[in-house]
Amino acid sequence: MNEVNNKGAKSFLIEKLFMGMSLREYVKTLITPFNIAAGILILIAIPLVLIRYIKGIGSLGDASNDTPWSSLIGFNVLSVEALAAGGYTICSAVYIFRMKRYYPFVRAAILSAFIGYFTVVVALLIDLGRPWRLPYPMFYSFGVTSVMFLVGWLVSLYLLTQFLEFSPAILEWLNMKRLRNWVEKFAIGLTIMGITLAVLHQSALGGLFLIAPGKLHPLWYSPFLPVFFFISSIASGISMVILMSILSIRFFKDKIDYNFKEHLGELTISLGKAASVVLFTYFGLKIIGIAHGHNWNLLNTPYGYWFLVEIFVFVLLPCFLFLFGVRKKSVSLIRFTSIITIIGIIINRINVTIITFNWNLDERNYPGWKELLISVTIIVTAVLAFRWIVNRMPVLKEHPDYKRID
Amino acid sequence: MKIIQGIIIFIFAIFILAVSLVGEDEKNNEANPLATKTNTQNGEKPEGLIFNKGSELTEPVGYPHKIHFDIMEDCKLCHRISPEIETPSCDICHEDPYFNVPKTTVQPQKMTEYFIFNKDSKIFDPVTFPHLIHFEIIGDCKTCHHHHDPEHVTPACITCHDATLDYENIEKPGLKGAFHRKCMGCHKEYDIGPVVCVDCHKKIE
Amino acid sequence: MKIDRRDFLKSLSAIGVSGIIGSSEKVFASEDLSGYPDRLGMLTDLILCNGCRLCEKACKEAHNLPPHKKPLEDESVFEKIRRPDDKFLTVVNRYTNTDNEEEPVYRKVQCNHCDEPSCVSACLVGALKKTPEGAVIYNEDVCIGCRYCMIACPFYIPAYEFDDPLSPAIKKCDFCYDVRIKKGGIPACAEICPVEAITFGKRSQLIEFATERIRKNPEKYIDHIYGEHEVGGTSWMYISGVPFEQLGFDMNLGIKPSPELTRGFLSAVPLVMIIGPALLAGIRAFTKNREQNSEKSEQKES
């Protein structure tokens, strides 16, 4: 192995990309059940995407004139952006409120946010009618009265910010010391910018539906939608960080610091405490939302029951479970609860975009297998990308050559 | 086996229903001989009619309609209608059909018998409008010609109703609107005459 | 609704001021949103319409859309309530008249050309526009295909060419803006309607005309002009002899223009953009300071 490393030009490829293994060794490590399953998914999804570009969005067969947005928007854009909230949540905890204990999570959270937002762009490239015009709202034609305009700008700026925030890790990996130190100077500015953008655009995602009061079920529609989306994104961000830490320990044993592992239990518990408070706030807001719209009578309808399931099983229950876990100092309970919370947030986003949207129409269409398969494939690919980066770059551990700034 | 039984019963039930409905139709026809519309083109003429059913003095009168037609071979000898259109029932014009009293006393000889409308259309054949018959049925010029004055020549519709629409002046219907609303309005109100487009406007083949 | 960039910037500054004073949501409402006084409109009299569907045919011809597959006389299309789509910019639907079952009521559906259209406010590239003539028109050249206008439209009107892979466009009634109105003409459907159930004219005159017609025939008409006030007023209005609810009209839309719904939120954004970073930096400075102090005191103690 050392011999190979010394061969100069070849060493970058082998050391950086194959993680010090020869090509054959590397390929061998790739053959795992998860990779094979992912590969099959991708192999099915690629032709479907190609067909979309040959026959139109209609070939996916889900979106209709009444329900123009299907799972690619409902799941891959709205849900994933909520799940990618870990980035700004942890960043503000560490850099703004200076809770330094959470520092080990920062890079992973930023990376997950960046990849999450990147998948959003990928989904848009498939779902938009003319994806090559994606930069139009930025540079060419401006619809300043649109919430979507805001979302477009915020998401693209945020994506850029996340990339810059993560770039020190890439530069450390590439041993570009000077550039890395230069970029680090902007770290705080970028973080503050990133948090502001994230707060705005998480709420803007909710704001997208403000314009359709007649179409969204009254229990889900509320003038507070932006606030709902913002608060719930914090809960989902925290839960995602907890979930990510479990997965990291499980799958990246050799990639994490002793430091990270040592304090993880303790940190998870305090994250759980935070999540509990946030969820309780969210629950309270939801109740105020019903009160504001005088929608109490709607609770006794099928949609009402589903609403109650959402706020009791997926908001209030995890809120108490987190609290219980904190009191009992049970890390595993908190981890389990974080999964419930994530599912709950996804359900909320899908409720808003797909399930209760157009609730008053007689004929409705729901996402079909083709679009769902593409949705899932995008997520799986994102996981692969996350793994690829964590395996190579100093994400969960500190690079020996660089001491992290405060 | 039960399924087959069920199907048989179901078919039988439908059969009974159908038969009873047909029977009802026939009864209805018998009850209103005067409301019967016949289409001379298709030759669907009632076999016989029964008149004077309401009288307390005499029995109802049976009238062998088809035999009369077979002998005379010309509807116009009795019904004053054009062979192109459906025969209206007599009491549309004649208050008492048995004594043949016309509703008005205007002399119809002075009037144009037919008008041909819509000669320029590329989609539809021109429309033949039996003017005289309409007069005989309605009996009052003012129903359609709202500026009619017996002393003068009735002004043509186009004098006021423009052939092209003008959005500066929306109070008055255009020519096309005025015609259609008048024709169809009446036909609908009295439930007689064509209301579907192709009944008047035959499509150019 | 006329919102260009200058107006937007103007309103941004207004928001800045009012945000400090304390009122936020009504800033935009103070602007003149009465629209274009001479805008045109349509009035559909549902009592007159007899469902001949010539308007559909004329519309297709005016917009170069594929012709009907079945002849117009074929009544089987009425079995289902249809909505406008990419092949039919307008459709006529049949509803049973509960008062008189023998005489069904027909309703023509198309874009209502709102005075303050939610689609226009929703479009992120400004592809949709309300013209001074009253038409809400669409510019295919900048559309990116996000379909947010379809989400925003309270009347379920914009349709999308889902089957077009590379140049899909939004399809909706454009008041025949390019092909007729610009040349001083009359929209195709209004021109062809045999009974002139569709009246084309200045919106203000149409309202007078409709009010007059209702006043003269109170026993025939429902005393309501649909579209006079709905969602802030629409250019296309309806009068009817049967209650509008029975004809699939949404009577719960309210009279608030849809763009108002997002205005409050949008006006808060610039505030957050400016105050947010400052606040965050302030908190950071505060926490950092406190930390250093505590570190110092710890050092002293030790």
Tab-separated table of C-alpha atoms in Angstrom, chain B residues 123-124 161-182 184-185 187-189 191 195-199 201 203, chain C residues 40 47-50 52 54 57 71-73 75 102-103 181 184-186 190-202 205-206 208-209 212-213:
chain	number	residue	atom	x	y	z
B	123	ILE	CA	-70.753	25.619	-41.951
B	124	PHE	CA	-74.497	25.467	-42.368
B	161	HIS	CA	-79.979	44.874	-34.903
B	162	ASP	CA	-76.488	45.118	-36.354
B	163	ALA	CA	-74.993	42.140	-38.064
B	164	THR	CA	-71.593	42.765	-36.450
B	165	LEU	CA	-71.188	43.026	-32.710
B	166	ASP	CA	-70.236	46.364	-31.268
B	167	TYR	CA	-68.861	46.330	-27.751
B	168	GLU	CA	-69.455	50.013	-27.238
B	169	ASN	CA	-73.156	49.369	-27.439
B	170	ILE	CA	-74.138	46.344	-25.445
B	171	GLU	CA	-77.758	47.175	-24.672
B	172	LYS	CA	-79.160	45.926	-27.950
B	173	PRO	CA	-78.666	42.363	-29.099
B	174	GLY	CA	-77.001	41.912	-32.472
B	175	LEU	CA	-78.855	40.448	-35.417
B	176	LYS	CA	-77.750	36.902	-34.714
B	177	GLY	CA	-78.611	37.150	-31.047
B	178	ALA	CA	-81.978	38.751	-31.735
B	179	PHE	CA	-82.951	35.987	-34.138
B	180	HIS	CA	-81.831	33.081	-32.039
B	181	ARG	CA	-83.259	34.440	-28.838
B	182	LYS	CA	-86.597	35.117	-30.498
B	184	MET	CA	-85.538	29.592	-29.499
B	185	GLY	CA	-87.151	31.591	-26.739
B	187	HIS	CA	-89.914	27.407	-29.166
B	188	LYS	CA	-88.794	26.672	-25.670
B	189	GLU	CA	-91.596	28.569	-24.008
B	191	ASP	CA	-92.432	23.583	-26.217
B	195	VAL	CA	-84.378	24.292	-30.364
B	196	VAL	CA	-81.344	22.200	-31.244
B	197	CYS	CA	-78.941	23.841	-33.719
B	198	VAL	CA	-79.056	21.200	-36.415
B	199	ASP	CA	-82.845	21.132	-36.491
B	201	HIS	CA	-79.180	24.636	-39.498
B	203	LYS	CA	-74.702	21.047	-41.680
C	40	LEU	CA	-63.012	45.150	-20.776
C	47	ILE	CA	-80.291	31.715	-18.861
C	48	LEU	CA	-79.582	32.304	-22.528
C	49	CYS	CA	-76.859	29.707	-23.020
C	50	ASN	CA	-78.239	26.578	-24.566
C	52	CYS	CA	-74.382	24.436	-28.355
C	54	LEU	CA	-69.878	26.699	-30.648
C	57	LYS	CA	-65.167	25.365	-31.431
C	71	PRO	CA	-69.353	16.369	-33.373
C	72	LEU	CA	-70.745	19.221	-31.325
C	73	GLU	CA	-74.219	17.685	-31.302
C	75	GLU	CA	-74.306	15.213	-25.957
C	102	GLU	CA	-86.414	19.226	-18.434
C	103	GLU	CA	-84.398	22.363	-18.962
C	181	ILE	CA	-58.408	42.345	-28.851
C	184	GLY	CA	-59.911	45.982	-31.877
C	185	GLY	CA	-61.840	42.766	-32.311
C	186	ILE	CA	-64.127	40.758	-30.132
C	190	ALA	CA	-68.458	36.159	-27.793
C	191	GLU	CA	-68.576	36.666	-31.507
C	192	ILE	CA	-69.835	33.225	-32.389
C	193	CYS	CA	-72.351	32.738	-29.599
C	194	PRO	CA	-75.633	32.363	-31.514
C	195	VAL	CA	-77.822	33.626	-28.701
C	196	GLU	CA	-75.299	36.236	-27.601
C	197	ALA	CA	-75.276	34.756	-24.155
C	198	ILE	CA	-71.784	36.200	-23.847
C	199	THR	CA	-71.706	39.973	-23.923
C	200	PHE	CA	-68.386	41.654	-24.448
C	201	GLY	CA	-67.864	45.217	-23.354
C	202	LYS	CA	-66.410	47.552	-20.794
C	205	GLN	CA	-70.917	49.014	-18.453
C	206	LEU	CA	-71.423	45.279	-18.211
C	208	GLU	CA	-74.749	48.242	-15.176
C	209	PHE	CA	-76.194	46.174	-17.967
C	212	GLU	CA	-80.496	46.360	-15.224
C	213	ARG	CA	-81.307	42.960	-16.659
